[in-house]
CSV table of C-alpha atoms in Angstrom, one decimal:
chain,number,residue,atom,x,y,z
A,1,MET,CA,5.2,-17.1,-12.8
A,2,ALA,CA,4.1,-19.7,-15.3
A,3,ASN,CA,7.0,-22.1,-14.6
A,4,LYS,CA,4.5,-24.9,-15.2
A,5,ALA,CA,5.5,-24.2,-18.8
A,6,SER,CA,9.1,-25.2,-17.8
A,7,LYS,CA,10.9,-28.4,-17.1
A,8,VAL,CA,13.5,-26.7,-15.0
A,9,SER,CA,13.0,-25.0,-11.6
A,10,GLU,CA,12.4,-21.3,-11.7
A,11,THR,CA,15.4,-20.6,-9.4
A,12,VAL,CA,17.7,-22.1,-12.0
A,13,ILE,CA,16.0,-20.1,-14.8
A,14,ARG,CA,16.4,-17.0,-12.7
A,15,ARG,CA,20.2,-17.6,-12.6
A,16,LEU,CA,20.7,-18.3,-16.3
A,17,PRO,CA,20.4,-14.6,-17.4
A,18,ILE,CA,23.0,-13.8,-14.7
A,19,TYR,CA,25.4,-16.4,-16.2
A,20,HIS,CA,24.6,-14.9,-19.5
A,21,ARG,CA,25.5,-11.4,-18.3
A,22,TYR,CA,28.8,-12.4,-16.8
A,23,LEU,CA,29.7,-14.5,-19.8
A,24,THR,CA,29.1,-11.5,-22.0
A,25,GLU,CA,31.4,-9.4,-19.8
A,26,ILE,CA,34.0,-12.1,-20.0
A,27,ILE,CA,33.7,-12.3,-23.8
A,28,ASP,CA,33.9,-8.5,-24.0
A,29,ARG,CA,37.2,-8.8,-22.1
A,30,ASP,CA,38.4,-11.3,-24.7
A,31,ILE,CA,38.7,-14.1,-22.1
A,32,GLU,CA,38.3,-17.4,-23.9
A,33,ARG,CA,37.5,-19.9,-21.1
A,34,ILE,CA,36.3,-19.9,-17.5
A,35,SER,CA,36.0,-22.5,-14.8
A,36,SER,CA,33.0,-23.0,-12.6
A,37,SER,CA,35.1,-21.7,-9.6
A,38,GLU,CA,35.9,-18.5,-11.5
A,39,LEU,CA,32.2,-18.1,-12.4
A,40,SER,CA,31.5,-18.7,-8.7
A,41,LYS,CA,33.8,-15.8,-7.7
A,42,LEU,CA,31.9,-13.6,-10.2
A,43,THR,CA,28.4,-14.6,-9.5
A,44,GLY,CA,28.6,-15.4,-5.8
A,45,PHE,CA,26.9,-18.8,-6.5
A,46,THR,CA,28.9,-21.9,-5.4
A,47,ALA,CA,30.9,-23.7,-8.1
A,48,SER,CA,28.9,-26.9,-7.6
A,49,GLN,CA,25.7,-24.9,-7.8
A,50,ILE,CA,26.9,-23.6,-11.1
A,51,ARG,CA,27.9,-27.0,-12.5
A,52,GLN,CA,24.5,-28.4,-11.3
A,53,ASP,CA,22.6,-25.5,-13.0
A,54,LEU,CA,24.4,-26.1,-16.3
A,55,ASN,CA,24.1,-29.8,-16.0
A,56,ASN,CA,20.3,-29.3,-16.2
A,57,PHE,CA,21.0,-28.4,-19.8
A,58,GLY,CA,23.6,-31.1,-20.6
A,59,GLY,CA,26.6,-29.5,-18.8
A,60,PHE,CA,29.0,-28.1,-21.4
A,61,GLY,CA,32.2,-28.0,-19.1
A,62,GLN,CA,35.3,-30.1,-19.6
A,63,GLN,CA,37.4,-31.4,-16.7
A,64,GLY,CA,40.5,-29.2,-16.2
A,65,TYR,CA,39.5,-26.9,-19.0
A,66,GLY,CA,36.3,-25.4,-17.7
A,67,TYR,CA,33.8,-23.7,-20.0
A,68,ASN,CA,34.5,-22.0,-23.3
A,69,ALA,CA,32.8,-18.7,-22.7
A,70,VAL,CA,31.5,-18.2,-26.2
A,71,ASP,CA,30.2,-21.8,-26.5
A,72,LEU,CA,28.6,-21.6,-23.1
A,73,ARG,CA,26.9,-18.3,-23.9
A,74,ASN,CA,25.6,-19.6,-27.2
A,75,GLN,CA,24.2,-22.6,-25.4
A,76,ILE,CA,22.5,-20.3,-22.9
A,77,ASP,CA,21.2,-18.2,-25.7
A,78,LYS,CA,19.5,-21.3,-27.1
A,79,ILE,CA,18.2,-22.3,-23.7
A,80,LEU,CA,16.8,-18.8,-23.2
A,81,GLY,CA,15.1,-18.9,-26.5
A,82,MET,CA,17.2,-16.0,-27.9
A,83,ASP,CA,17.3,-17.8,-31.2
A,84,HIS,CA,13.5,-17.4,-31.5
A,85,THR,CA,11.8,-14.2,-32.7
A,86,TYR,CA,8.8,-13.0,-30.9
A,87,LYS,CA,6.3,-10.6,-32.5
A,88,THR,CA,5.8,-7.9,-29.8
A,89,ILE,CA,3.7,-4.8,-29.2
A,90,VAL,CA,4.0,-2.1,-26.7
A,91,VAL,CA,0.8,-0.9,-25.0
A,92,GLY,CA,1.1,2.7,-23.8
A,93,ALA,CA,3.2,4.9,-26.0
A,94,GLY,CA,4.2,7.5,-23.3
A,95,SER,CA,7.8,8.1,-22.3
A,96,LEU,CA,8.3,4.7,-20.7
A,97,GLY,CA,6.6,2.8,-23.6
A,98,SER,CA,8.7,4.7,-26.1
A,99,ALA,CA,11.9,4.0,-24.1
A,100,VAL,CA,11.0,0.3,-23.9
A,101,ALA,CA,10.3,0.3,-27.7
A,102,LYS,CA,13.7,1.8,-28.3
A,103,TYR,CA,15.4,-0.6,-25.9
A,104,ASP,CA,18.3,-2.0,-27.9
A,105,ASP,CA,18.5,-5.4,-26.1
A,106,PHE,CA,15.1,-6.3,-27.6
A,107,ARG,CA,16.5,-7.0,-31.0
A,108,ALA,CA,19.4,-9.0,-29.4
A,109,SER,CA,16.8,-11.0,-27.5
A,110,GLY,CA,14.5,-11.6,-30.5
A,111,PHE,CA,11.6,-9.4,-29.4
A,112,LYS,CA,10.6,-7.6,-32.6
A,113,ILE,CA,8.4,-4.5,-31.9
A,114,GLU,CA,5.6,-4.4,-34.5
A,115,ALA,CA,3.5,-1.6,-33.1
A,116,LEU,CA,2.7,0.6,-30.1
A,117,PHE,CA,-0.8,1.3,-29.0
A,118,ASP,CA,-2.2,4.3,-27.1
A,119,THR,CA,-5.5,6.0,-26.4
A,120,ASN,CA,-4.0,9.5,-26.7
A,121,ASP,CA,-5.0,11.0,-30.1
A,122,LYS,CA,-1.9,13.3,-30.0
A,123,LEU,CA,0.4,10.2,-30.1
A,124,ILE,CA,-1.6,8.1,-32.6
A,125,GLY,CA,0.0,8.3,-36.1
A,126,GLU,CA,3.4,9.1,-34.6
A,127,LYS,CA,6.3,6.7,-34.9
A,128,VAL,CA,8.9,5.4,-32.5
A,129,ASP,CA,12.0,4.2,-34.3
A,130,ASN,CA,9.8,3.8,-37.4
A,131,VAL,CA,7.3,1.7,-35.5
A,132,PRO,CA,3.8,3.2,-35.7
A,133,ILE,CA,1.7,4.2,-32.7
A,134,LEU,CA,-1.9,2.9,-33.4
A,135,PRO,CA,-5.2,3.5,-31.6
A,136,TYR,CA,-5.7,1.3,-28.6
A,137,SER,CA,-9.2,0.5,-29.9
A,138,GLU,CA,-7.6,-1.5,-32.7
A,139,MET,CA,-5.2,-3.5,-30.5
A,140,LYS,CA,-7.3,-6.6,-29.9
A,141,GLU,CA,-7.9,-7.1,-33.6
A,142,TYR,CA,-4.3,-6.4,-34.4
A,143,VAL,CA,-3.0,-9.0,-32.0
A,144,LYS,CA,-5.4,-11.6,-33.4
A,145,GLU,CA,-4.7,-10.8,-37.1
A,146,ASN,CA,-0.9,-10.5,-36.8
A,147,ASN,CA,-0.5,-13.4,-34.3
A,148,ILE,CA,1.4,-11.2,-31.9
A,149,ASP,CA,3.3,-13.2,-29.3
A,150,VAL,CA,4.2,-10.7,-26.6
A,151,GLY,CA,2.5,-7.5,-25.2
A,152,ILE,CA,4.6,-5.0,-23.2
A,153,ILE,CA,2.5,-3.0,-20.8
A,154,THR,CA,3.5,0.5,-19.8
A,155,VAL,CA,0.0,1.9,-19.2
A,156,PRO,CA,-1.0,3.5,-15.9
A,157,LYS,CA,-1.9,0.9,-13.2
A,158,GLN,CA,-5.7,1.8,-13.3
A,159,ASN,CA,-5.8,0.6,-17.0
A,160,ALA,CA,-3.3,-2.3,-16.8
A,161,ILE,CA,-5.8,-5.0,-15.7
A,162,ASP,CA,-8.2,-4.3,-18.6
A,163,VAL,CA,-5.3,-4.2,-21.0
A,164,ILE,CA,-4.0,-7.6,-19.8
A,165,HIS,CA,-7.5,-9.2,-20.0
A,166,THR,CA,-7.9,-7.8,-23.6
A,167,LEU,CA,-4.5,-9.2,-24.6
A,168,ILE,CA,-5.3,-12.6,-23.1
A,169,GLU,CA,-8.6,-12.7,-25.0
A,170,ALA,CA,-6.8,-11.8,-28.2
A,171,GLY,CA,-4.5,-14.8,-27.7
A,172,ILE,CA,-1.3,-13.2,-26.6
A,173,LYS,CA,1.3,-15.7,-25.3
A,174,GLY,CA,3.5,-13.6,-23.1
A,175,ILE,CA,3.3,-10.3,-21.2
A,176,TRP,CA,6.1,-8.0,-19.9
A,177,ASN,CA,4.4,-5.8,-17.4
A,178,PHE,CA,5.8,-2.5,-16.1
A,179,ALA,CA,2.5,-1.5,-14.4
A,180,PRO,CA,2.7,-1.6,-10.6
A,181,ILE,CA,0.0,-4.2,-10.2
A,182,ASP,CA,-0.3,-7.8,-9.4
A,183,PHE,CA,-2.2,-9.8,-12.0
A,184,HIS,CA,-3.1,-13.3,-11.0
A,185,MET,CA,-3.2,-15.3,-14.2
A,186,PRO,CA,-6.3,-17.6,-14.3
A,187,GLU,CA,-5.3,-21.2,-13.5
A,188,ASP,CA,-6.4,-22.5,-16.9
A,189,SER,CA,-4.4,-19.8,-18.7
A,190,ASP,CA,-0.9,-20.6,-20.0
A,191,VAL,CA,-0.1,-17.0,-20.8
A,192,ILE,CA,3.3,-16.1,-19.3
A,193,ILE,CA,3.6,-12.9,-17.4
A,194,GLU,CA,6.9,-11.3,-16.3
A,195,ASN,CA,6.7,-8.2,-14.1
A,196,ILE,CA,9.2,-5.3,-13.7
A,197,ARG,CA,8.8,-3.9,-10.3
A,198,LEU,CA,10.2,-0.4,-10.5
A,199,ASN,CA,8.2,0.7,-7.5
A,200,ASP,CA,9.3,-2.2,-5.3
A,201,SER,CA,12.9,-1.5,-6.2
A,202,LEU,CA,12.6,2.2,-5.6
A,203,LEU,CA,11.0,1.6,-2.2
A,204,LYS,CA,13.7,-0.8,-1.3
A,205,LEU,CA,16.3,1.8,-2.2
A,206,SER,CA,14.4,4.4,-0.1
A,207,TYR,CA,14.4,2.0,2.9
A,208,TYR,CA,18.1,1.5,2.8
A,209,LEU,CA,18.8,5.2,2.3
A,210,LYS,CA,16.6,6.0,5.3
A,211,GLU,CA,18.4,3.5,7.4
A,212,HIS,CA,21.7,4.9,6.2
A,213,PHE,CA,20.7,8.5,7.0
A,214,SER,CA,19.3,7.6,10.4
A,215,GLU,CA,22.5,5.9,11.4
A,216,LYS,CA,24.5,9.2,10.8
B,1,MET,CA,22.8,-5.3,-1.5
B,2,ALA,CA,24.0,-3.1,1.4
B,3,ASN,CA,21.7,-4.6,3.9
B,4,LYS,CA,24.4,-4.1,6.5
B,5,ALA,CA,22.8,-0.7,6.6
B,6,SER,CA,19.6,-2.3,7.9
B,7,LYS,CA,18.6,-3.9,11.1
B,8,VAL,CA,16.0,-6.1,9.4
B,9,SER,CA,16.7,-9.0,7.1
B,10,GLU,CA,16.7,-8.2,3.4
B,11,THR,CA,14.0,-10.8,2.7
B,12,VAL,CA,11.6,-8.9,5.0
B,13,ILE,CA,12.6,-5.6,3.4
B,14,ARG,CA,11.9,-7.1,0.0
B,15,ARG,CA,8.3,-8.0,1.0
B,16,LEU,CA,7.5,-4.5,2.4
B,17,PRO,CA,7.0,-2.9,-1.0
B,18,ILE,CA,4.7,-5.8,-1.9
B,19,TYR,CA,2.6,-5.2,1.2
B,20,HIS,CA,2.6,-1.5,0.3
B,21,ARG,CA,1.4,-2.3,-3.2
B,22,TYR,CA,-1.5,-4.5,-2.0
B,23,LEU,CA,-2.5,-2.0,0.7
B,24,THR,CA,-2.7,0.7,-1.9
B,25,GLU,CA,-4.9,-1.5,-4.1
B,26,ILE,CA,-7.1,-2.2,-1.0
B,27,ILE,CA,-7.3,1.5,-0.1
B,28,ASP,CA,-8.1,2.3,-3.7
B,29,ARG,CA,-11.0,-0.1,-3.4
B,30,ASP,CA,-12.2,1.8,-0.2
B,31,ILE,CA,-11.6,-1.2,2.0
B,32,GLU,CA,-10.9,0.0,5.5
B,33,ARG,CA,-9.4,-2.9,7.3
B,34,ILE,CA,-7.7,-6.2,6.4
B,35,SER,CA,-6.6,-9.3,8.4
B,36,SER,CA,-3.3,-11.0,8.0
B,37,SER,CA,-5.1,-14.0,6.5
B,38,GLU,CA,-6.7,-11.8,3.9
B,39,LEU,CA,-3.3,-10.3,3.2
B,40,SER,CA,-2.0,-13.8,2.9
B,41,LYS,CA,-4.6,-14.7,0.2
B,42,LEU,CA,-3.5,-11.6,-1.7
B,43,THR,CA,0.3,-11.8,-1.4
B,44,GLY,CA,0.7,-15.6,-1.2
B,45,PHE,CA,2.8,-15.2,2.0
B,46,THR,CA,1.5,-17.1,5.1
B,47,ALA,CA,-0.5,-15.1,7.6
B,48,SER,CA,2.0,-15.9,10.3
B,49,GLN,CA,4.8,-14.8,8.0
B,50,ILE,CA,3.0,-11.5,7.5
B,51,ARG,CA,2.4,-11.0,11.2
B,52,GLN,CA,6.1,-11.8,11.8
B,53,ASP,CA,7.2,-9.3,9.1
B,54,LEU,CA,5.1,-6.5,10.5
B,55,ASN,CA,6.1,-7.3,14.1
B,56,ASN,CA,9.6,-6.4,13.1
B,57,PHE,CA,8.3,-2.9,13.0
B,58,GLY,CA,6.2,-3.0,16.1
B,59,GLY,CA,3.2,-4.9,14.7
B,60,PHE,CA,0.2,-2.7,14.2
B,61,GLY,CA,-2.5,-5.3,14.0
B,62,GLN,CA,-5.3,-5.7,16.5
B,63,GLN,CA,-6.7,-9.1,17.6
B,64,GLY,CA,-10.0,-9.7,15.8
B,65,TYR,CA,-9.8,-6.5,13.9
B,66,GLY,CA,-6.8,-7.0,11.8
B,67,TYR,CA,-5.0,-4.0,10.2
B,68,ASN,CA,-6.4,-0.6,9.3
B,69,ALA,CA,-5.2,-0.4,5.7
B,70,VAL,CA,-4.5,3.3,5.7
B,71,ASP,CA,-2.6,3.2,9.1
B,72,LEU,CA,-0.6,0.2,8.1
B,73,ARG,CA,0.4,1.8,4.7
B,74,ASN,CA,1.3,5.0,6.5
B,75,GLN,CA,3.5,3.0,8.9
B,76,ILE,CA,5.1,1.2,6.0
B,77,ASP,CA,5.6,4.5,4.2
B,78,LYS,CA,7.6,5.7,7.2
B,79,ILE,CA,9.5,2.4,7.4
B,80,LEU,CA,10.4,2.6,3.7
B,81,GLY,CA,11.6,6.2,4.2
B,82,MET,CA,8.9,7.7,2.0
B,83,ASP,CA,8.6,10.6,4.4
B,84,HIS,CA,12.2,11.5,3.4
B,85,THR,CA,13.2,13.6,0.4
B,86,TYR,CA,16.2,12.5,-1.6
B,87,LYS,CA,18.0,14.9,-4.0
B,88,THR,CA,18.4,12.8,-7.2
B,89,ILE,CA,20.1,13.1,-10.5
B,90,VAL,CA,19.6,11.0,-13.7
B,91,VAL,CA,22.8,10.1,-15.6
B,92,GLY,CA,22.0,9.4,-19.2
B,93,ALA,CA,19.3,11.6,-20.7
B,94,GLY,CA,18.3,9.3,-23.5
B,95,SER,CA,14.8,7.8,-23.8
B,96,LEU,CA,15.2,5.6,-20.7
B,97,GLY,CA,16.7,8.4,-18.7
B,98,SER,CA,14.0,10.8,-19.7
B,99,ALA,CA,11.3,8.2,-19.0
B,100,VAL,CA,12.7,7.5,-15.5
B,101,ALA,CA,13.0,11.3,-14.9
B,102,LYS,CA,9.2,11.6,-15.7
B,103,TYR,CA,8.3,8.5,-13.7
B,104,ASP,CA,5.5,9.8,-11.5
B,105,ASP,CA,6.1,7.5,-8.6
B,106,PHE,CA,9.3,9.3,-7.9
B,107,ARG,CA,7.6,12.3,-6.3
B,108,ALA,CA,5.4,9.9,-4.3
B,109,SER,CA,8.5,8.2,-3.1
B,110,GLY,CA,10.4,11.4,-2.2
B,111,PHE,CA,13.0,11.2,-5.0
B,112,LYS,CA,13.3,14.7,-6.3
B,113,ILE,CA,15.1,14.9,-9.7
B,114,GLU,CA,17.4,17.9,-9.6
B,115,ALA,CA,19.1,17.5,-13.0
B,116,LEU,CA,19.9,15.0,-15.8
B,117,PHE,CA,23.4,14.6,-17.2
B,118,ASP,CA,24.6,13.5,-20.6
B,119,THR,CA,27.6,13.6,-22.9
B,120,ASN,CA,25.5,14.3,-26.0
B,121,ASP,CA,25.7,18.0,-27.0
B,122,LYS,CA,22.3,17.7,-28.7
B,123,LEU,CA,20.6,17.0,-25.4
B,124,ILE,CA,22.5,19.4,-23.2
B,125,GLY,CA,20.5,22.5,-22.5
B,126,GLU,CA,17.2,20.7,-23.1
B,127,LYS,CA,14.8,20.1,-20.3
B,128,VAL,CA,12.8,17.0,-19.1
B,129,ASP,CA,9.7,18.1,-17.2
B,130,ASN,CA,11.5,21.4,-16.5
B,131,VAL,CA,14.6,19.6,-15.2
B,132,PRO,CA,17.7,20.7,-17.1
B,133,ILE,CA,20.0,18.3,-18.9
B,134,LEU,CA,23.6,19.3,-18.0
B,135,PRO,CA,27.0,18.2,-19.4
B,136,TYR,CA,28.3,15.0,-17.9
B,137,SER,CA,31.7,16.7,-17.4
B,138,GLU,CA,30.0,18.8,-14.7
B,139,MET,CA,28.3,15.9,-12.9
B,140,LYS,CA,31.0,15.2,-10.2
B,141,GLU,CA,31.1,18.9,-9.1
B,142,TYR,CA,27.4,19.2,-9.2
B,143,VAL,CA,26.9,16.1,-6.9
B,144,LYS,CA,29.4,17.5,-4.4
B,145,GLU,CA,28.2,21.1,-4.4
B,146,ASN,CA,24.5,20.2,-4.2
B,147,ASN,CA,24.8,17.2,-1.8
B,148,ILE,CA,23.0,14.9,-4.2
B,149,ASP,CA,21.8,11.8,-2.4
B,150,VAL,CA,20.9,9.5,-5.3
B,151,GLY,CA,22.1,8.9,-8.8
B,152,ILE,CA,20.0,7.0,-11.4
B,153,ILE,CA,22.1,5.3,-14.1
B,154,THR,CA,20.6,4.9,-17.5
B,155,VAL,CA,23.9,5.0,-19.5
B,156,PRO,CA,25.1,2.2,-21.8
B,157,LYS,CA,26.8,-0.6,-20.0
B,158,GLN,CA,30.2,0.2,-21.3
B,159,ASN,CA,30.0,3.6,-19.5
B,160,ALA,CA,28.2,2.5,-16.4
B,161,ILE,CA,31.2,1.4,-14.3
B,162,ASP,CA,33.0,4.8,-14.7
B,163,VAL,CA,29.8,6.7,-13.9
B,164,ILE,CA,29.3,4.7,-10.7
B,165,HIS,CA,32.9,5.2,-9.6
B,166,THR,CA,32.6,9.0,-10.3
B,167,LEU,CA,29.4,9.2,-8.3
B,168,ILE,CA,30.9,7.3,-5.4
B,169,GLU,CA,34.0,9.7,-5.5
B,170,ALA,CA,31.6,12.6,-5.5
B,171,GLY,CA,29.9,11.3,-2.3
B,172,ILE,CA,26.6,9.9,-3.6
B,173,LYS,CA,24.7,7.9,-1.0
B,174,GLY,CA,22.5,5.7,-3.3
B,175,ILE,CA,22.5,4.4,-6.8
B,176,TRP,CA,19.5,3.1,-8.8
B,177,ASN,CA,21.2,1.3,-11.7
B,178,PHE,CA,19.4,0.4,-15.0
B,179,ALA,CA,22.6,-0.6,-16.8
B,180,PRO,CA,23.0,-4.4,-17.4
B,181,ILE,CA,26.2,-4.7,-15.3
B,182,ASP,CA,27.1,-6.1,-11.9
B,183,PHE,CA,28.9,-3.6,-9.8
B,184,HIS,CA,30.6,-5.0,-6.7
B,185,MET,CA,30.5,-2.2,-4.2
B,186,PRO,CA,33.9,-2.0,-2.3
B,187,GLU,CA,33.7,-3.6,1.2
B,188,ASP,CA,34.5,-0.3,2.9
B,189,SER,CA,31.8,1.7,0.9
B,190,ASP,CA,28.4,2.2,2.4
B,191,VAL,CA,26.9,3.5,-0.9
B,192,ILE,CA,23.7,1.6,-1.5
B,193,ILE,CA,23.1,0.2,-5.0
B,194,GLU,CA,19.8,-1.1,-6.3
B,195,ASN,CA,19.7,-2.7,-9.7
B,196,ILE,CA,16.9,-3.0,-12.2
B,197,ARG,CA,17.6,-6.0,-14.4
B,198,LEU,CA,15.5,-5.4,-17.5
B,199,ASN,CA,17.7,-7.9,-19.5
B,200,ASP,CA,17.4,-10.7,-16.9
B,201,SER,CA,13.6,-10.3,-16.8
B,202,LEU,CA,13.5,-10.2,-20.6
B,203,LEU,CA,15.6,-13.3,-21.0
B,204,LYS,CA,13.4,-15.1,-18.4
B,205,LEU,CA,10.3,-14.2,-20.4
B,206,SER,CA,12.1,-15.4,-23.5
B,207,TYR,CA,12.9,-18.8,-21.8
B,208,TYR,CA,9.3,-19.4,-20.8
B,209,LEU,CA,8.0,-18.4,-24.2
B,210,LYS,CA,10.4,-20.8,-25.9
B,211,GLU,CA,9.3,-23.6,-23.5
B,212,HIS,CA,5.7,-22.7,-24.2
B,213,PHE,CA,6.2,-22.8,-28.0
B,214,SER,CA,8.2,-26.0,-28.0
B,215,GLU,CA,5.4,-27.7,-26.1
B,216,LYS,CA,2.9,-27.0,-28.8
């Protein structure tokens, strides 16, 4: 992961969305403030770990009061760049691509889907939530001309590498990859790639289920 | 994660699907055998780490020959329980649920989708790849009567906790959860839950993009 782009260690960054998720749950339950030790109970991280993590960003807690849940989440929103908007395309307009394009949390996170791309003539011209599906052959030009920031990859693994290379050539800044491949970003590239490992997760589940069954 | 169900540490288990993925790439490229040091270059794990991991399962390498890629992957298939079949349902038949139900790698991994469930009357009676969408009100009985092993959760987060509780009451063995919640499995439960954290991944990408932009 391109954490060279970051001043803070990736392990801290990995925990921020977790804080964000719990804070959202807390806010949904109308709880106004929370201490690092309460956050510790929820997240399983130690209280000092949590204070340390948040100190990386200026530490917003107050002695004896703890953290104001809304303020802290807003701060984390900023830290996570959720106040930015990213022009985004989805490559692969099949069921996964369409599902990802409809994924509500995109809007909340500032990823604005501008178009989907596919090679399947049956899909081209269709729309997903009013976002058009365009021919893959036009993707590279589209990314250049529209200064697209992020490409989401939901194509089959045999096509994924080519798609990633094409997006990089077109000047993409970030990639959210759902294809079960490992793409090693060239050293000189500062494109950020984040992978969703559905298969790894599924195999892990399969392993524990097998253990579970074989114990019976 | 319910790694109490496992004899091997979770960190090792987490690496097995990664070996599996690289071995599949190697096999697809018609490469017959691979050494632990070649696997090390690919995966970024040290060669001794890799040998150690695989030794946990009886170590299939041969001095000076390395690993036969197909044999090793077959062994890992077995270790990961990919020779088992798991009766699976999808809860939430929206775009994500349908995409997951169509997800090809399920069949390969032995997760057989028996039914989808939803509360939306418009969806009930429809089919996804010939798998029926049934009323959510019937889910609990269906899981009991058909000895369903695995429930995949793609419902909105506000419903996810109830769905998980209902599945556990119905005797489910494993849960693949796509809802952005943290469910703390009761101590006495041996139900296995594996979470896909789309939001966490998205926020992580957002963070690195923001850093990236603010550097320019």
